[in-house]
PDB file of C-alpha atoms and ligand atoms in Angstrom:
ATOM      1  CA  UNK L 293     219.391  30.834 117.253  1.00 61.00           C
ATOM      2  CA  UNK L 294     220.067  31.919 113.673  1.00 78.00           C
ATOM      3  CA  UNK L 295     217.416  34.607 113.135  1.00 94.00           C
ATOM      4  CA  UNK L 296     218.798  38.039 113.935  1.00 97.00           C
ATOM      5  CA  UNK L 297     216.661  40.033 116.387  1.00 98.00           C
ATOM      6  CA  UNK L 298     217.130  43.742 115.519  1.00 98.00           C
ATOM      7  CA  UNK L 299     216.123  44.645 119.079  1.00 98.00           C
ATOM      8  CA  UNK L 300     218.777  42.546 120.844  1.00 98.00           C
ATOM      9  CA  UNK L 301     220.793  44.348 123.514  1.00 98.00           C
ATOM     10  CA  UNK L 302     223.863  44.875 121.356  1.00 98.00           C
ATOM     11  CA  UNK L 303     221.774  46.253 118.475  1.00 98.00           C
ATOM     12  CA  UNK L 304     220.286  48.710 120.965  1.00 98.00           C
ATOM     13  CA  UNK L 305     223.756  49.631 122.259  1.00 98.00           C
ATOM     14  CA  UNK L 306     224.823  50.279 118.653  1.00 98.00           C
ATOM     15  CA  UNK L 307     221.845  52.625 118.240  1.00 98.00           C
ATOM     16  CA  UNK L 308     222.700  54.327 121.577  1.00 98.00           C
ATOM     17  CA  UNK L 309     219.305  53.342 122.972  1.00 98.00           C
ATOM     18  CA  UNK L 310     221.258  51.743 125.827  1.00 98.00           C
ATOM     19  CA  UNK L 311     224.318  53.608 127.111  1.00 98.00           C
ATOM     20  CA  UNK L 312     227.676  51.860 127.050  1.00 98.00           C
ATOM     21  CA  UNK L 313     231.203  52.638 128.155  1.00 98.00           C
ATOM     22  CA  UNK L 314     232.864  52.461 124.750  1.00 98.00           C
ATOM     23  CA  UNK L 315     236.605  51.916 124.642  1.00 98.00           C
ATOM     24  CA  UNK L 316     236.983  51.557 120.871  1.00 98.00           C
ATOM     25  CA  UNK L 317     235.131  52.442 117.669  1.00 98.00           C
ATOM     26  CA  UNK L 318     235.914  52.170 113.990  1.00 98.00           C
ATOM     27  CA  UNK L 319     233.689  51.978 110.895  1.00 98.00           C
ATOM     28  CA  UNK L 320     233.243  48.218 111.322  1.00 98.00           C
ATOM     29  CA  UNK L 321     233.309  47.537 115.087  1.00 98.00           C
ATOM     30  CA  UNK L 322     232.657  48.972 118.516  1.00 98.00           C
ATOM     31  CA  UNK L 323     233.952  47.704 121.865  1.00 99.00           C
ATOM     32  CA  UNK L 324     232.563  48.547 125.298  1.00 99.00           C
ATOM     33  CA  UNK L 325     233.018  47.442 128.896  1.00 98.00           C
ATOM     34  CA  UNK L 326     230.875  44.489 129.931  1.00 98.00           C
ATOM     35  CA  UNK L 327     228.154  45.469 132.408  1.00 98.00           C
ATOM     36  CA  UNK L 328     228.889  42.343 134.491  1.00 98.00           C
ATOM     37  CA  UNK L 329     232.659  41.993 134.241  1.00 98.00           C
ATOM     38  CA  UNK L 330     234.209  38.546 134.695  1.00 97.00           C
ATOM     39  CA  UNK L 331     237.712  40.017 135.060  1.00 98.00           C
ATOM     40  CA  UNK L 332     239.192  43.391 136.037  1.00 98.00           C
ATOM     41  CA  UNK L 333     239.197  44.264 132.349  1.00 98.00           C
ATOM     42  CA  UNK L 334     236.269  42.799 130.407  1.00 98.00           C
ATOM     43  CA  UNK L 335     235.414  44.334 127.068  1.00 98.00           C
ATOM     44  CA  UNK L 336     232.981  43.100 124.424  1.00 99.00           C
ATOM     45  CA  UNK L 337     233.842  43.670 120.765  1.00 99.00           C
ATOM     46  CA  UNK L 338     230.951  43.623 118.286  1.00 99.00           C
ATOM     47  CA  UNK L 339     230.512  44.275 114.591  1.00 98.00           C
ATOM     48  CA  UNK L 340     228.217  47.086 113.533  1.00 98.00           C
ATOM     49  CA  UNK L 341     225.129  46.208 111.483  1.00 98.00           C
ATOM     50  CA  UNK L 342     223.368  42.859 111.641  1.00 98.00           C
ATOM     51  CA  UNK L 343     226.161  40.279 111.825  1.00 98.00           C
ATOM     52  CA  UNK L 344     225.757  36.510 112.334  1.00 98.00           C
ATOM     53  CA  UNK L 345     224.066  35.684 115.637  1.00 98.00           C
ATOM     54  CA  UNK L 346     227.003  33.626 116.890  1.00 98.00           C
ATOM     55  CA  UNK L 347     229.763  31.231 115.868  1.00 98.00           C
ATOM     56  CA  UNK L 348     227.314  28.525 114.741  1.00 98.00           C
ATOM     57  CA  UNK L 349     225.726  30.950 112.272  1.00 98.00           C
ATOM     58  CA  UNK L 350     229.030  31.737 110.547  1.00 98.00           C
ATOM     59  CA  UNK L 351     229.549  30.863 106.915  1.00 98.00           C
ATOM     60  CA  UNK L 352     232.773  30.541 104.938  1.00 98.00           C
ATOM     61  CA  UNK L 353     232.281  34.087 103.660  1.00 98.00           C
ATOM     62  CA  UNK L 354     232.501  35.382 107.251  1.00 98.00           C
ATOM     63  CA  UNK L 355     236.147  34.301 107.597  1.00 98.00           C
ATOM     64  CA  UNK L 356     237.501  37.826 106.869  1.00 98.00           C
ATOM     65  CA  UNK L 357     235.101  39.335 109.434  1.00 98.00           C
ATOM     66  CA  UNK L 358     236.299  36.952 112.135  1.00 98.00           C
ATOM     67  CA  UNK L 359     239.915  37.577 111.199  1.00 98.00           C
ATOM     68  CA  UNK L 360     239.401  41.320 111.495  1.00 98.00           C
ATOM     69  CA  UNK L 361     237.609  40.858 114.829  1.00 98.00           C
ATOM     70  CA  UNK L 362     240.571  38.998 116.287  1.00 98.00           C
ATOM     71  CA  UNK L 363     243.067  41.519 114.927  1.00 98.00           C
ATOM     72  CA  UNK L 364     240.947  44.378 116.309  1.00 98.00           C
ATOM     73  CA  UNK L 365     240.751  42.631 119.689  1.00 98.00           C
ATOM     74  CA  UNK L 366     244.548  42.409 119.704  1.00 98.00           C
ATOM     75  CA  UNK L 367     244.732  46.145 119.057  1.00 98.00           C
ATOM     76  CA  UNK L 368     242.254  46.881 121.871  1.00 98.00           C
ATOM     77  CA  UNK L 369     244.156  44.623 124.268  1.00 98.00           C
ATOM     78  CA  UNK L 370     247.281  46.655 123.557  1.00 98.00           C
ATOM     79  CA  UNK L 371     245.337  49.920 124.003  1.00 98.00           C
ATOM     80  CA  UNK L 372     244.143  48.663 127.419  1.00 98.00           C
ATOM     81  CA  UNK L 373     247.697  47.613 128.427  1.00 98.00           C
ATOM     82  CA  UNK L 374     246.829  43.917 128.540  1.00 98.00           C
ATOM     83  CA  UNK L 375     249.332  42.758 125.960  1.00 97.00           C
ATOM     84  CA  UNK L 376     252.358  42.177 128.193  1.00 97.00           C
ATOM     85  CA  UNK L 377     250.559  40.354 131.019  1.00 98.00           C
ATOM     86  CA  UNK L 378     248.224  38.503 128.672  1.00 98.00           C
ATOM     87  CA  UNK L 379     244.532  38.250 127.973  1.00 98.00           C
ATOM     88  CA  UNK L 380     241.845  35.844 126.838  1.00 98.00           C
ATOM     89  CA  UNK L 381     239.568  36.096 123.794  1.00 98.00           C
ATOM     90  CA  UNK L 382     236.251  34.210 124.011  1.00 98.00           C
ATOM     91  CA  UNK L 383     233.412  33.582 121.563  1.00 98.00           C
ATOM     92  CA  UNK L 384     230.423  31.984 123.320  1.00 98.00           C
ATOM     93  CA  UNK L 385     228.039  29.813 121.346  1.00 98.00           C
ATOM     94  CA  UNK L 386     224.749  28.428 122.608  1.00 96.00           C
ATOM     95  CA  UNK L 387     223.370  27.511 126.014  1.00 96.00           C
ATOM     96  CA  UNK L 388     226.236  25.460 127.456  1.00 97.00           C
ATOM     97  CA  UNK L 389     228.617  28.348 126.769  1.00 97.00           C
ATOM     98  CA  UNK L 390     226.168  30.780 128.338  1.00 96.00           C
ATOM     99  CA  UNK L 391     225.529  32.835 125.224  1.00 98.00           C
ATOM    100  CA  UNK L 392     222.848  35.375 126.095  1.00 98.00           C
ATOM    101  CA  UNK L 393     223.117  37.908 123.265  1.00 98.00           C
ATOM    102  CA  UNK L 394     222.612  36.718 119.692  1.00 98.00           C
ATOM    103  CA  UNK L 395     224.787  39.256 117.851  1.00 98.00           C
ATOM    104  CA  UNK L 396     228.234  37.729 117.440  1.00 98.00           C
ATOM    105  CA  UNK L 397     230.732  39.149 119.895  1.00 98.00           C
ATOM    106  CA  UNK L 398     234.236  38.579 121.160  1.00 98.00           C
ATOM    107  CA  UNK L 399     234.990  38.903 124.874  1.00 98.00           C
ATOM    108  CA  UNK L 400     238.387  40.393 125.777  1.00 98.00           C
ATOM    109  CA  UNK L 401     239.327  39.456 129.335  1.00 98.00           C
ATOM    110  CA  UNK L 402     242.382  40.333 131.373  1.00 98.00           C
ATOM    111  CA  UNK L 403     243.842  42.230 134.279  1.00 98.00           C
ATOM    112  CA  UNK L 404     244.477  39.213 136.496  1.00 98.00           C
ATOM    113  CA  UNK L 405     245.641  35.600 136.286  1.00 97.00           C
ATOM    114  CA  UNK L 406     242.556  34.085 134.662  1.00 97.00           C
ATOM    115  CA  UNK L 407     243.131  30.445 135.517  1.00 94.00           C
ATOM    116  CA  UNK L 408     241.743  27.472 133.590  1.00 95.00           C
ATOM    117  CA  UNK L 409     239.439  28.118 130.653  1.00 94.00           C
ATOM    118  CA  UNK L 410     236.484  26.279 132.217  1.00 89.00           C
TER     119      UNK L 410
HETATM  120  P1  5GP X 368     227.410  36.267 126.134  1.00 94.07           P
HETATM  121  O1  5GP X 368     227.066  35.748 127.512  1.00 94.07           O
HETATM  122  O2  5GP X 368     226.215  36.283 125.212  1.00 94.07           O
HETATM  123  O3  5GP X 368     228.626  35.648 125.513  1.00 94.07           O
HETATM  124  O4  5GP X 368     227.845  37.772 126.368  1.00 94.07           O
HETATM  125  C1  5GP X 368     226.948  38.801 126.528  1.00 94.07           C
HETATM  126  C2  5GP X 368     227.577  39.777 127.465  1.00 94.07           C
HETATM  127  O5  5GP X 368     226.880  41.004 127.380  1.00 94.07           O
HETATM  128  C3  5GP X 368     227.529  39.350 128.942  1.00 94.07           C
HETATM  129  O6  5GP X 368     228.853  39.228 129.440  1.00 94.07           O
HETATM  130  C4  5GP X 368     226.751  40.465 129.617  1.00 94.07           C
HETATM  131  O7  5GP X 368     227.253  40.802 130.893  1.00 94.07           O
HETATM  132  C5  5GP X 368     226.891  41.612 128.634  1.00 94.07           C
HETATM  133  N1  5GP X 368     225.785  42.536 128.665  1.00 94.07           N
HETATM  134  C6  5GP X 368     224.465  42.228 128.680  1.00 94.07           C
HETATM  135  N2  5GP X 368     223.716  43.341 128.702  1.00 94.07           N
HETATM  136  C7  5GP X 368     224.582  44.383 128.677  1.00 94.07           C
HETATM  137  C8  5GP X 368     224.406  45.795 128.662  1.00 94.07           C
HETATM  138  O8  5GP X 368     223.297  46.334 128.677  1.00 94.07           O
HETATM  139  N3  5GP X 368     225.530  46.552 128.646  1.00 94.07           N
HETATM  140  C9  5GP X 368     226.779  46.002 128.625  1.00 94.07           C
HETATM  141  N4  5GP X 368     227.829  46.842 128.620  1.00 94.07           N
HETATM  142  N5  5GP X 368     226.983  44.675 128.628  1.00 94.07           N
HETATM  143  C10 5GP X 368     225.894  43.864 128.651  1.00 94.07           C
END
């Protein structure tokens, strides 16, 4: 899916139409706890605005955005005390990866031994 739906769940969270447990905010990103956590700590980091719908929609010009997302995720992982034990960063793309929200996002997972990637 490449067409951005301005009423997707994350757009509504950004507009505070849906409440979220935010753990981080800056002028470019917000991060909040996933409503269905897959690990003891499971946070979703999203850009503000109308970003690409997912990894497949990225263009070369989005490289700085993705770089800043990963660096911001690192900062959040440290804030949540995940940095010493470790954590996983996941971008889902498309049906086989289980992508359900088409507003690019980075999952930050940790708080236990996570095991194999898939
Ligand atoms: P995806 O599966 O698209 O990579 O990730 C979407 C994530 O958003 C899922 O892990 C899902 O649990 C989470 N999610 C969906 N709806 C809500 C919501 O209303 N609030 C929060 N906090 N997370 C949500």
